[in-house]
Short mmCIF file of C-alpha atoms in Angstrom, two decimals:
data_model
loop_
_atom_site.label_atom_id
_atom_site.label_comp_id
_atom_site.label_asym_id
_atom_site.label_seq_id
_atom_site.Cartn_x
_atom_site.Cartn_y
_atom_site.Cartn_z
CA UNK P 1 10.65 18.18 -54.65
CA UNK P 2 12.94 17.51 -51.18
CA UNK P 3 13.28 14.87 -49.69
CA UNK P 4 15.41 13.22 -47.26
CA UNK P 5 15.59 9.61 -45.42
CA UNK P 6 18.43 8.79 -42.14
CA UNK P 7 18.44 5.41 -41.26
CA UNK P 8 20.23 2.20 -41.80
CA UNK P 9 22.14 1.02 -45.27
CA UNK P 10 22.86 -2.37 -45.79
CA UNK P 11 25.39 -3.63 -48.60
CA UNK P 12 27.78 -6.78 -49.23
CA UNK P 13 31.19 -4.96 -48.56
CA UNK P 14 30.04 -2.56 -45.90
CA UNK P 15 27.22 -4.64 -43.47
CA UNK P 16 24.77 -2.32 -41.88
CA UNK P 17 25.76 1.47 -41.42
CA UNK P 18 23.95 5.00 -41.31
CA UNK P 19 23.46 7.05 -43.85
CA UNK P 20 21.46 10.04 -45.11
CA UNK P 21 20.50 10.18 -48.94
CA UNK P 22 19.00 13.19 -50.77
CA UNK P 23 16.62 13.71 -53.61
CA UNK P 24 15.57 16.86 -55.05
CA UNK P 25 13.73 17.18 -58.52
CA UNK P 26 11.76 20.14 -60.21
CA UNK P 27 11.39 23.59 -59.53
CA UNK P 28 14.33 25.02 -57.21
CA UNK P 29 13.06 27.65 -54.38
CA UNK P 30 13.88 30.79 -55.41
CA UNK P 31 15.83 33.11 -53.21
CA UNK P 32 12.92 35.72 -52.65
CA UNK P 33 9.75 35.63 -53.91
CA UNK P 34 10.26 37.92 -56.51
CA UNK P 35 12.71 35.90 -57.70
CA UNK P 36 12.91 34.24 -61.27
CA UNK P 37 11.54 30.25 -61.30
CA UNK P 38 13.98 27.93 -62.40
CA UNK P 39 15.16 24.14 -62.27
CA UNK P 40 16.89 22.42 -59.63
CA UNK P 41 20.71 21.54 -60.18
CA UNK P 42 23.87 20.11 -58.91
CA UNK P 43 24.54 22.95 -57.24
CA UNK P 44 21.11 23.02 -55.33
CA UNK P 45 22.18 19.76 -53.94
CA UNK P 46 25.63 21.06 -53.33
CA UNK P 47 24.54 24.13 -51.38
CA UNK P 48 22.31 21.63 -48.90
CA UNK P 49 25.98 19.38 -48.00
CA UNK P 50 27.97 22.22 -47.64
CA UNK P 51 25.43 23.63 -45.41
CA UNK P 52 25.02 20.71 -44.12
CA UNK P 53 29.36 20.13 -43.67
CA UNK P 54 29.05 24.22 -42.04
CA UNK P 55 27.29 22.85 -39.36
CA UNK P 56 30.14 20.28 -38.06
CA UNK P 57 32.85 23.29 -38.43
CA UNK P 58 34.29 21.03 -41.17
CA UNK P 59 35.11 21.47 -45.02
CA UNK P 60 33.81 20.24 -47.62
CA UNK P 61 35.05 18.76 -51.37
CA UNK P 62 33.93 17.80 -53.81
CA UNK P 63 35.67 15.50 -56.35
CA UNK P 64 34.58 14.25 -60.01
CA UNK P 65 33.89 11.11 -59.64
CA UNK P 66 31.41 7.65 -61.60
CA UNK P 67 29.21 6.11 -60.73
CA UNK P 68 26.85 3.44 -63.18
CA UNK P 69 23.50 5.08 -62.05
CA UNK P 70 24.14 8.48 -62.45
CA UNK P 71 25.01 11.12 -64.98
CA UNK P 72 28.91 11.08 -66.15
CA UNK P 73 30.14 14.56 -65.64
CA UNK P 74 27.51 15.58 -63.32
CA UNK P 75 28.89 13.03 -60.40
CA UNK P 76 31.10 13.56 -57.51
CA UNK P 77 32.17 11.99 -54.69
CA UNK P 78 31.73 13.61 -50.85
CA UNK P 79 34.90 14.00 -48.75
CA UNK P 80 35.57 16.18 -45.12
CA UNK P 81 37.88 17.79 -44.79
CA UNK P 82 38.67 17.28 -40.95
CA UNK P 83 42.19 18.91 -40.04
CA UNK P 84 45.20 17.42 -42.32
CA UNK P 85 42.45 14.32 -42.66
CA UNK P 86 40.70 13.86 -45.66
CA UNK P 87 37.09 11.66 -45.54
CA UNK P 88 34.82 9.94 -47.73
CA UNK P 89 31.48 10.53 -46.93
CA UNK P 90 29.30 9.80 -49.98
CA UNK P 91 28.36 10.31 -53.49
CA UNK P 92 26.19 12.70 -55.37
CA UNK P 93 25.45 13.28 -58.88
CA UNK P 94 22.23 13.13 -61.33
CA UNK P 95 20.25 10.55 -61.71
CA UNK P 96 20.76 8.87 -64.86
CA UNK P 97 17.22 9.38 -66.75
CA UNK P 98 17.02 5.92 -67.95
CA UNK P 99 17.58 4.48 -65.32
CA UNK P 100 15.26 6.83 -63.60
CA UNK P 101 13.08 5.53 -65.46
CA UNK P 102 13.40 2.12 -66.05
CA UNK P 103 12.39 2.75 -61.79
CA UNK P 104 8.63 4.43 -62.90
CA UNK P 105 9.86 7.85 -62.49
CA UNK P 106 8.98 8.83 -65.82
CA UNK P 107 8.31 12.67 -64.86
CA UNK P 108 10.91 15.02 -67.24
CA UNK P 109 12.91 16.78 -64.70
CA UNK P 110 16.47 15.96 -63.76
CA UNK P 111 16.67 14.59 -60.51
CA UNK P 112 19.82 15.01 -58.58
CA UNK P 113 20.71 12.58 -55.64
CA UNK P 114 22.98 12.53 -52.60
CA UNK P 115 23.67 9.44 -50.24
CA UNK P 116 25.85 9.81 -47.01
CA UNK P 117 27.56 7.74 -45.03
CA UNK P 118 26.92 9.25 -41.36
CA UNK P 119 29.27 7.71 -39.56
CA UNK P 120 32.67 9.53 -40.01
CA UNK P 121 29.93 12.94 -39.14
CA UNK P 122 29.63 10.56 -35.48
CA UNK P 123 33.47 10.82 -35.11
CA UNK P 124 34.14 14.57 -35.67
CA UNK P 125 35.86 15.58 -32.16
CA UNK P 126 34.34 18.35 -30.01
CA UNK P 127 30.92 18.44 -31.09
CA UNK P 128 27.83 18.05 -28.96
CA UNK P 129 25.38 17.40 -30.98
CA UNK P 130 21.60 18.62 -30.08
CA UNK P 131 18.82 18.98 -31.60
CA UNK P 132 16.36 22.23 -31.72
CA UNK P 133 12.48 22.72 -31.85
CA UNK P 134 11.13 23.65 -35.28
CA UNK P 135 10.46 27.79 -34.91
CA UNK P 136 6.48 28.32 -34.19
CA UNK P 137 7.27 31.18 -37.04
CA UNK P 138 8.71 29.86 -40.43
CA UNK P 139 11.50 32.71 -41.36
CA UNK P 140 11.39 35.29 -43.29
CA UNK P 141 13.64 38.05 -45.87
CA UNK P 142 11.09 40.60 -45.65
CA UNK P 143 7.84 41.59 -44.40
CA UNK P 144 5.41 43.87 -45.50
CA UNK P 145 2.17 44.91 -44.25
CA UNK P 146 0.48 48.50 -45.45
CA UNK P 147 -3.14 49.61 -44.75
CA UNK P 148 -4.90 51.73 -47.79
CA UNK P 149 -7.90 52.54 -48.70
CA UNK P 150 -9.68 49.66 -50.96
CA UNK P 151 -11.02 52.49 -53.77
CA UNK P 152 -6.49 53.19 -54.33
CA UNK P 153 -5.40 51.86 -57.30
CA UNK P 154 -3.17 48.40 -56.79
CA UNK P 155 -0.73 49.87 -59.96
CA UNK P 156 -0.56 53.94 -57.44
CA UNK P 157 0.34 51.99 -54.41
CA UNK P 158 2.90 49.67 -56.45
CA UNK P 159 4.22 53.24 -58.00
CA UNK P 160 4.62 55.12 -54.54
CA UNK P 161 6.28 51.29 -53.59
CA UNK P 162 9.15 51.28 -55.84
CA UNK P 163 9.29 55.38 -56.35
CA UNK P 164 10.22 55.16 -52.58
CA UNK P 165 11.84 52.00 -52.61
CA UNK P 166 14.64 52.74 -55.25
#
């Protein structure tokens, strides 16, 4: 499961601010269809956030931190390095299992979450942000299409491909 939401966040200390919330849990998406399955971890979430900040051409920094509802040692403050300034964007980490269970998240997989204040991203100078349409066709790493006689055993086709491919 991969969820995100962009919207207004309300806090007594900050008032209403634009924010991004992310949550990830369950099996990770493998780099390639033939890759092994594994559970989502903290590095999957930091990878998403790194990609987001790369889009702004800025460096992201993760500093260890503690938050009551996140697992100690699996929690970090998210900062953005803009020129000679370092701006705090938010927090990320693994949701404490007891906290998650108390709120109805009863699955056995770890839940990783992040929350970012979007105001600093709007002040990064020199960026003209534009939305682009989603491509009609999904991206692919490889595409292989072969036509063979249906009487040919699949094992022979596989072995031929492996021998030719190295």
